[in-house]
PDB file of N, CA and C in Angstrom:
ATOM      1  N   MET A   1     -44.341 -62.054  89.007  1.00  0.00           N
ATOM      2  CA  MET A   1     -43.465 -63.168  88.670  1.00  0.00           C
ATOM      3  C   MET A   1     -43.666 -64.283  89.685  1.00  0.00           C
ATOM      4  N   SER A   2     -43.901 -65.477  89.196  1.00  0.00           N
ATOM      5  CA  SER A   2     -44.115 -66.624  90.075  1.00  0.00           C
ATOM      6  C   SER A   2     -42.785 -67.151  90.597  1.00  0.00           C
ATOM      7  N   SER A   3     -42.738 -67.454  91.880  1.00  0.00           N
ATOM      8  CA  SER A   3     -41.524 -68.036  92.451  1.00  0.00           C
ATOM      9  C   SER A   3     -41.591 -69.545  92.433  1.00  0.00           C
ATOM     10  N   ASN A   4     -42.614 -70.092  91.793  1.00  0.00           N
ATOM     11  CA  ASN A   4     -42.827 -71.541  91.757  1.00  0.00           C
ATOM     12  C   ASN A   4     -42.342 -72.150  90.443  1.00  0.00           C
ATOM     13  N   LYS A   5     -41.278 -71.565  89.873  1.00  0.00           N
ATOM     14  CA  LYS A   5     -40.737 -72.076  88.616  1.00  0.00           C
ATOM     15  C   LYS A   5     -39.363 -72.669  88.875  1.00  0.00           C
ATOM     16  N   ASN A   6     -39.091 -73.785  88.203  1.00  0.00           N
ATOM     17  CA  ASN A   6     -37.785 -74.400  88.323  1.00  0.00           C
ATOM     18  C   ASN A   6     -36.779 -73.657  87.466  1.00  0.00           C
ATOM     19  N   VAL A   7     -35.583 -73.481  87.974  1.00  0.00           N
ATOM     20  CA  VAL A   7     -34.519 -72.870  87.203  1.00  0.00           C
ATOM     21  C   VAL A   7     -34.170 -73.789  86.031  1.00  0.00           C
ATOM     22  N   VAL A   8     -34.219 -75.086  86.285  1.00  0.00           N
ATOM     23  CA  VAL A   8     -33.954 -76.083  85.248  1.00  0.00           C
ATOM     24  C   VAL A   8     -35.266 -76.849  85.018  1.00  0.00           C
ATOM     25  N   PRO A   9     -36.017 -76.498  83.974  1.00  0.00           N
ATOM     26  CA  PRO A   9     -37.325 -77.141  83.768  1.00  0.00           C
ATOM     27  C   PRO A   9     -37.256 -78.663  83.693  1.00  0.00           C
ATOM     28  N   GLU A  10     -36.164 -79.216  83.204  1.00  0.00           N
ATOM     29  CA  GLU A  10     -36.021 -80.655  83.091  1.00  0.00           C
ATOM     30  C   GLU A  10     -35.973 -81.332  84.462  1.00  0.00           C
ATOM     31  N   ALA A  11     -35.772 -80.575  85.519  1.00  0.00           N
ATOM     32  CA  ALA A  11     -35.675 -81.143  86.863  1.00  0.00           C
ATOM     33  C   ALA A  11     -37.041 -81.497  87.439  1.00  0.00           C
ATOM     34  N   ARG A  12     -38.117 -81.069  86.822  1.00  0.00           N
ATOM     35  CA  ARG A  12     -39.465 -81.285  87.351  1.00  0.00           C
ATOM     36  C   ARG A  12     -39.733 -82.774  87.619  1.00  0.00           C
ATOM     37  N   GLU A  13     -39.386 -83.633  86.677  1.00  0.00           N
ATOM     38  CA  GLU A  13     -39.638 -85.068  86.834  1.00  0.00           C
ATOM     39  C   GLU A  13     -38.865 -85.631  88.033  1.00  0.00           C
ATOM     40  N   ALA A  14     -37.600 -85.238  88.170  1.00  0.00           N
ATOM     41  CA  ALA A  14     -36.790 -85.725  89.295  1.00  0.00           C
ATOM     42  C   ALA A  14     -37.341 -85.210  90.620  1.00  0.00           C
ATOM     43  N   LEU A  15     -37.780 -83.955  90.649  1.00  0.00           N
ATOM     44  CA  LEU A  15     -38.343 -83.390  91.876  1.00  0.00           C
ATOM     45  C   LEU A  15     -39.643 -84.090  92.254  1.00  0.00           C
ATOM     46  N   ASP A  16     -40.476 -84.379  91.259  1.00  0.00           N
ATOM     47  CA  ASP A  16     -41.725 -85.080  91.531  1.00  0.00           C
ATOM     48  C   ASP A  16     -41.456 -86.485  92.079  1.00  0.00           C
ATOM     49  N   LYS A  17     -40.463 -87.174  91.513  1.00  0.00           N
ATOM     50  CA  LYS A  17     -40.110 -88.506  91.987  1.00  0.00           C
ATOM     51  C   LYS A  17     -39.596 -88.445  93.422  1.00  0.00           C
ATOM     52  N   PHE A  18     -38.755 -87.461  93.708  1.00  0.00           N
ATOM     53  CA  PHE A  18     -38.203 -87.258  95.046  1.00  0.00           C
ATOM     54  C   PHE A  18     -39.326 -87.006  96.055  1.00  0.00           C
ATOM     55  N   LYS A  19     -40.287 -86.192  95.660  1.00  0.00           N
ATOM     56  CA  LYS A  19     -41.428 -85.874  96.537  1.00  0.00           C
ATOM     57  C   LYS A  19     -42.271 -87.112  96.792  1.00  0.00           C
ATOM     58  N   MET A  20     -42.513 -87.915  95.746  1.00  0.00           N
ATOM     59  CA  MET A  20     -43.314 -89.127  95.907  1.00  0.00           C
ATOM     60  C   MET A  20     -42.605 -90.124  96.823  1.00  0.00           C
ATOM     61  N   GLU A  21     -41.287 -90.245  96.698  1.00  0.00           N
ATOM     62  CA  GLU A  21     -40.526 -91.156  97.567  1.00  0.00           C
ATOM     63  C   GLU A  21     -40.609 -90.703  99.025  1.00  0.00           C
ATOM     64  N   ALA A  22     -40.455 -89.406  99.249  1.00  0.00           N
ATOM     65  CA  ALA A  22     -40.527 -88.873 100.611  1.00  0.00           C
ATOM     66  C   ALA A  22     -41.921 -89.102 101.193  1.00  0.00           C
ATOM     67  N   ALA A  23     -42.950 -88.889 100.393  1.00  0.00           N
ATOM     68  CA  ALA A  23     -44.325 -89.103 100.862  1.00  0.00           C
ATOM     69  C   ALA A  23     -44.540 -90.568 101.242  1.00  0.00           C
ATOM     70  N   SER A  24     -44.021 -91.460 100.434  1.00  0.00           N
ATOM     71  CA  SER A  24     -44.154 -92.887 100.713  1.00  0.00           C
ATOM     72  C   SER A  24     -43.456 -93.257 102.021  1.00  0.00           C
ATOM     73  N   GLU A  25     -42.283 -92.647 102.267  1.00  0.00           N
ATOM     74  CA  GLU A  25     -41.533 -92.941 103.480  1.00  0.00           C
ATOM     75  C   GLU A  25     -42.296 -92.546 104.749  1.00  0.00           C
ATOM     76  N   VAL A  26     -43.101 -91.509 104.681  1.00  0.00           N
ATOM     77  CA  VAL A  26     -43.850 -91.056 105.862  1.00  0.00           C
ATOM     78  C   VAL A  26     -45.314 -91.483 105.821  1.00  0.00           C
ATOM     79  N   GLY A  27     -45.676 -92.312 104.835  1.00  0.00           N
ATOM     80  CA  GLY A  27     -47.021 -92.877 104.781  1.00  0.00           C
ATOM     81  C   GLY A  27     -48.094 -91.934 104.282  1.00  0.00           C
ATOM     82  N   VAL A  28     -47.732 -90.947 103.476  1.00  0.00           N
ATOM     83  CA  VAL A  28     -48.713 -90.024 102.901  1.00  0.00           C
ATOM     84  C   VAL A  28     -48.951 -90.441 101.455  1.00  0.00           C
ATOM     85  N   ASN A  29     -50.194 -90.610 101.074  1.00  0.00           N
ATOM     86  CA  ASN A  29     -50.547 -91.036  99.731  1.00  0.00           C
ATOM     87  C   ASN A  29     -50.721 -89.823  98.831  1.00  0.00           C
ATOM     88  N   LEU A  30     -49.681 -89.509  98.043  1.00  0.00           N
ATOM     89  CA  LEU A  30     -49.774 -88.404  97.090  1.00  0.00           C
ATOM     90  C   LEU A  30     -50.317 -88.911  95.768  1.00  0.00           C
ATOM     91  N   LYS A  31     -51.045 -88.042  95.080  1.00  0.00           N
ATOM     92  CA  LYS A  31     -51.547 -88.352  93.748  1.00  0.00           C
ATOM     93  C   LYS A  31     -50.734 -87.533  92.753  1.00  0.00           C
ATOM     94  N   GLN A  32     -50.709 -87.984  91.508  1.00  0.00           N
ATOM     95  CA  GLN A  32     -50.112 -87.168  90.457  1.00  0.00           C
ATOM     96  C   GLN A  32     -51.030 -85.953  90.283  1.00  0.00           C
ATOM     97  N   GLY A  33     -50.436 -84.773  90.199  1.00  0.00           N
ATOM     98  CA  GLY A  33     -51.244 -83.566  90.016  1.00  0.00           C
ATOM     99  C   GLY A  33     -51.633 -82.933  91.334  1.00  0.00           C
ATOM    100  N   TYR A  34     -52.884 -82.545  91.443  1.00  0.00           N
ATOM    101  CA  TYR A  34     -53.391 -81.769  92.572  1.00  0.00           C
ATOM    102  C   TYR A  34     -53.432 -82.579  93.868  1.00  0.00           C
ATOM    103  N   ASN A  35     -52.867 -82.000  94.930  1.00  0.00           N
ATOM    104  CA  ASN A  35     -52.893 -82.623  96.248  1.00  0.00           C
ATOM    105  C   ASN A  35     -53.328 -81.620  97.317  1.00  0.00           C
ATOM    106  N   GLY A  36     -54.159 -80.690  96.933  1.00  0.00           N
ATOM    107  CA  GLY A  36     -54.619 -79.658  97.846  1.00  0.00           C
ATOM    108  C   GLY A  36     -55.507 -80.154  98.966  1.00  0.00           C
ATOM    109  N   ASP A  37     -55.913 -81.411  98.885  1.00  0.00           N
ATOM    110  CA  ASP A  37     -56.761 -81.969  99.934  1.00  0.00           C
ATOM    111  C   ASP A  37     -55.946 -82.563 101.084  1.00  0.00           C
ATOM    112  N   LEU A  38     -54.623 -82.469 101.006  1.00  0.00           N
ATOM    113  CA  LEU A  38     -53.787 -82.954 102.118  1.00  0.00           C
ATOM    114  C   LEU A  38     -53.943 -82.048 103.325  1.00  0.00           C
ATOM    115  N   SER A  39     -53.810 -82.626 104.491  1.00  0.00           N
ATOM    116  CA  SER A  39     -53.822 -81.790 105.699  1.00  0.00           C
ATOM    117  C   SER A  39     -52.482 -81.071 105.808  1.00  0.00           C
ATOM    118  N   THR A  40     -52.443 -80.045 106.602  1.00  0.00           N
ATOM    119  CA  THR A  40     -51.203 -79.318 106.834  1.00  0.00           C
ATOM    120  C   THR A  40     -50.154 -80.248 107.425  1.00  0.00           C
ATOM    121  N   LYS A  41     -50.575 -81.101 108.319  1.00  0.00           N
ATOM    122  CA  LYS A  41     -49.657 -82.060 108.942  1.00  0.00           C
ATOM    123  C   LYS A  41     -49.052 -82.997 107.900  1.00  0.00           C
ATOM    124  N   GLU A  42     -49.879 -83.505 106.992  1.00  0.00           N
ATOM    125  CA  GLU A  42     -49.378 -84.404 105.954  1.00  0.00           C
ATOM    126  C   GLU A  42     -48.400 -83.687 105.026  1.00  0.00           C
ATOM    127  N   ALA A  43     -48.762 -82.500 104.565  1.00  0.00           N
ATOM    128  CA  ALA A  43     -47.886 -81.742 103.677  1.00  0.00           C
ATOM    129  C   ALA A  43     -46.574 -81.405 104.372  1.00  0.00           C
ATOM    130  N   GLY A  44     -46.651 -81.035 105.640  1.00  0.00           N
ATOM    131  CA  GLY A  44     -45.440 -80.720 106.391  1.00  0.00           C
ATOM    132  C   GLY A  44     -44.554 -81.919 106.598  1.00  0.00           C
ATOM    133  N   SER A  45     -45.156 -83.084 106.788  1.00  0.00           N
ATOM    134  CA  SER A  45     -44.337 -84.284 106.986  1.00  0.00           C
ATOM    135  C   SER A  45     -43.620 -84.662 105.692  1.00  0.00           C
ATOM    136  N   VAL A  46     -44.248 -84.444 104.544  1.00  0.00           N
ATOM    137  CA  VAL A  46     -43.590 -84.726 103.263  1.00  0.00           C
ATOM    138  C   VAL A  46     -42.427 -83.752 103.070  1.00  0.00           C
ATOM    139  N   GLY A  47     -42.675 -82.468 103.284  1.00  0.00           N
ATOM    140  CA  GLY A  47     -41.606 -81.472 103.136  1.00  0.00           C
ATOM    141  C   GLY A  47     -40.472 -81.720 104.111  1.00  0.00           C
ATOM    142  N   GLY A  48     -40.801 -82.061 105.331  1.00  0.00           N
ATOM    143  CA  GLY A  48     -39.777 -82.336 106.338  1.00  0.00           C
ATOM    144  C   GLY A  48     -38.938 -83.546 105.967  1.00  0.00           C
ATOM    145  N   GLN A  49     -39.581 -84.580 105.425  1.00  0.00           N
ATOM    146  CA  GLN A  49     -38.852 -85.773 104.998  1.00  0.00           C
ATOM    147  C   GLN A  49     -37.934 -85.457 103.818  1.00  0.00           C
ATOM    148  N   MET A  50     -38.383 -84.588 102.918  1.00  0.00           N
ATOM    149  CA  MET A  50     -37.546 -84.192 101.783  1.00  0.00           C
ATOM    150  C   MET A  50     -36.284 -83.491 102.276  1.00  0.00           C
ATOM    151  N   VAL A  51     -36.442 -82.580 103.234  1.00  0.00           N
ATOM    152  CA  VAL A  51     -35.291 -81.870 103.790  1.00  0.00           C
ATOM    153  C   VAL A  51     -34.360 -82.844 104.508  1.00  0.00           C
ATOM    154  N   LYS A  52     -34.935 -83.743 105.292  1.00  0.00           N
ATOM    155  CA  LYS A  52     -34.145 -84.741 106.009  1.00  0.00           C
ATOM    156  C   LYS A  52     -33.304 -85.566 105.033  1.00  0.00           C
ATOM    157  N   ASN A  53     -33.925 -85.994 103.926  1.00  0.00           N
ATOM    158  CA  ASN A  53     -33.210 -86.782 102.923  1.00  0.00           C
ATOM    159  C   ASN A  53     -32.110 -85.966 102.241  1.00  0.00           C
ATOM    160  N   MET A  54     -32.383 -84.691 101.969  1.00  0.00           N
ATOM    161  CA  MET A  54     -31.358 -83.840 101.345  1.00  0.00           C
ATOM    162  C   MET A  54     -30.153 -83.661 102.275  1.00  0.00           C
ATOM    163  N   ILE A  55     -30.414 -83.455 103.552  1.00  0.00           N
ATOM    164  CA  ILE A  55     -29.322 -83.293 104.523  1.00  0.00           C
ATOM    165  C   ILE A  55     -28.516 -84.578 104.621  1.00  0.00           C
ATOM    166  N   LYS A  56     -29.195 -85.716 104.642  1.00  0.00           N
ATOM    167  CA  LYS A  56     -28.513 -87.003 104.730  1.00  0.00           C
ATOM    168  C   LYS A  56     -27.586 -87.205 103.525  1.00  0.00           C
ATOM    169  N   LYS A  57     -28.085 -86.918 102.314  1.00  0.00           N
ATOM    170  CA  LYS A  57     -27.265 -87.071 101.113  1.00  0.00           C
ATOM    171  C   LYS A  57     -26.078 -86.126 101.127  1.00  0.00           C
ATOM    172  N   TYR A  58     -26.286 -84.908 101.601  1.00  0.00           N
ATOM    173  CA  TYR A  58     -25.185 -83.939 101.683  1.00  0.00           C
ATOM    174  C   TYR A  58     -24.138 -84.416 102.666  1.00  0.00           C
ATOM    175  N   GLU A  59     -24.561 -84.894 103.840  1.00  0.00           N
ATOM    176  CA  GLU A  59     -23.603 -85.375 104.845  1.00  0.00           C
ATOM    177  C   GLU A  59     -22.828 -86.574 104.301  1.00  0.00           C
ATOM    178  N   GLU A  60     -23.493 -87.459 103.568  1.00  0.00           N
ATOM    179  CA  GLU A  60     -22.811 -88.610 103.005  1.00  0.00           C
ATOM    180  C   GLU A  60     -21.770 -88.198 101.965  1.00  0.00           C
ATOM    181  N   SER A  61     -22.061 -87.120 101.248  1.00  0.00           N
ATOM    182  CA  SER A  61     -21.119 -86.656 100.220  1.00  0.00           C
ATOM    183  C   SER A  61     -19.877 -86.000 100.831  1.00  0.00           C
ATOM    184  N   MET A  62     -19.951 -85.617 102.106  1.00  0.00           N
ATOM    185  CA  MET A  62     -18.822 -84.980 102.774  1.00  0.00           C
ATOM    186  C   MET A  62     -17.828 -85.993 103.347  1.00  0.00           C
ATOM    187  N   LYS A  63     -18.204 -87.266 103.381  1.00  0.00           N
ATOM    188  CA  LYS A  63     -17.350 -88.291 103.988  1.00  0.00           C
ATOM    189  C   LYS A  63     -16.211 -88.662 103.075  1.00  0.00           C
TER     190      LYS A  63
END
C-alpha cells in the first residue's frame, strides 16, 4: 500500500499550488510533474518552507 495517496483526492491541486508557492518563496524553480533532478538542499528548503507556512497559518488562526 502506497503512503503517497491523498485522503481527499480533490486536495491534490491545492497541495500542488501550495508547494509551488513555497518553492517560489525560497527561489527554487519547480516544474509541473517530475522534479527528481532537484538537489536535496533544494527539496528540503521547499519542504521546510511549507512547514513554516503551515505553522504561521495555524498560529494566526489561534489569535
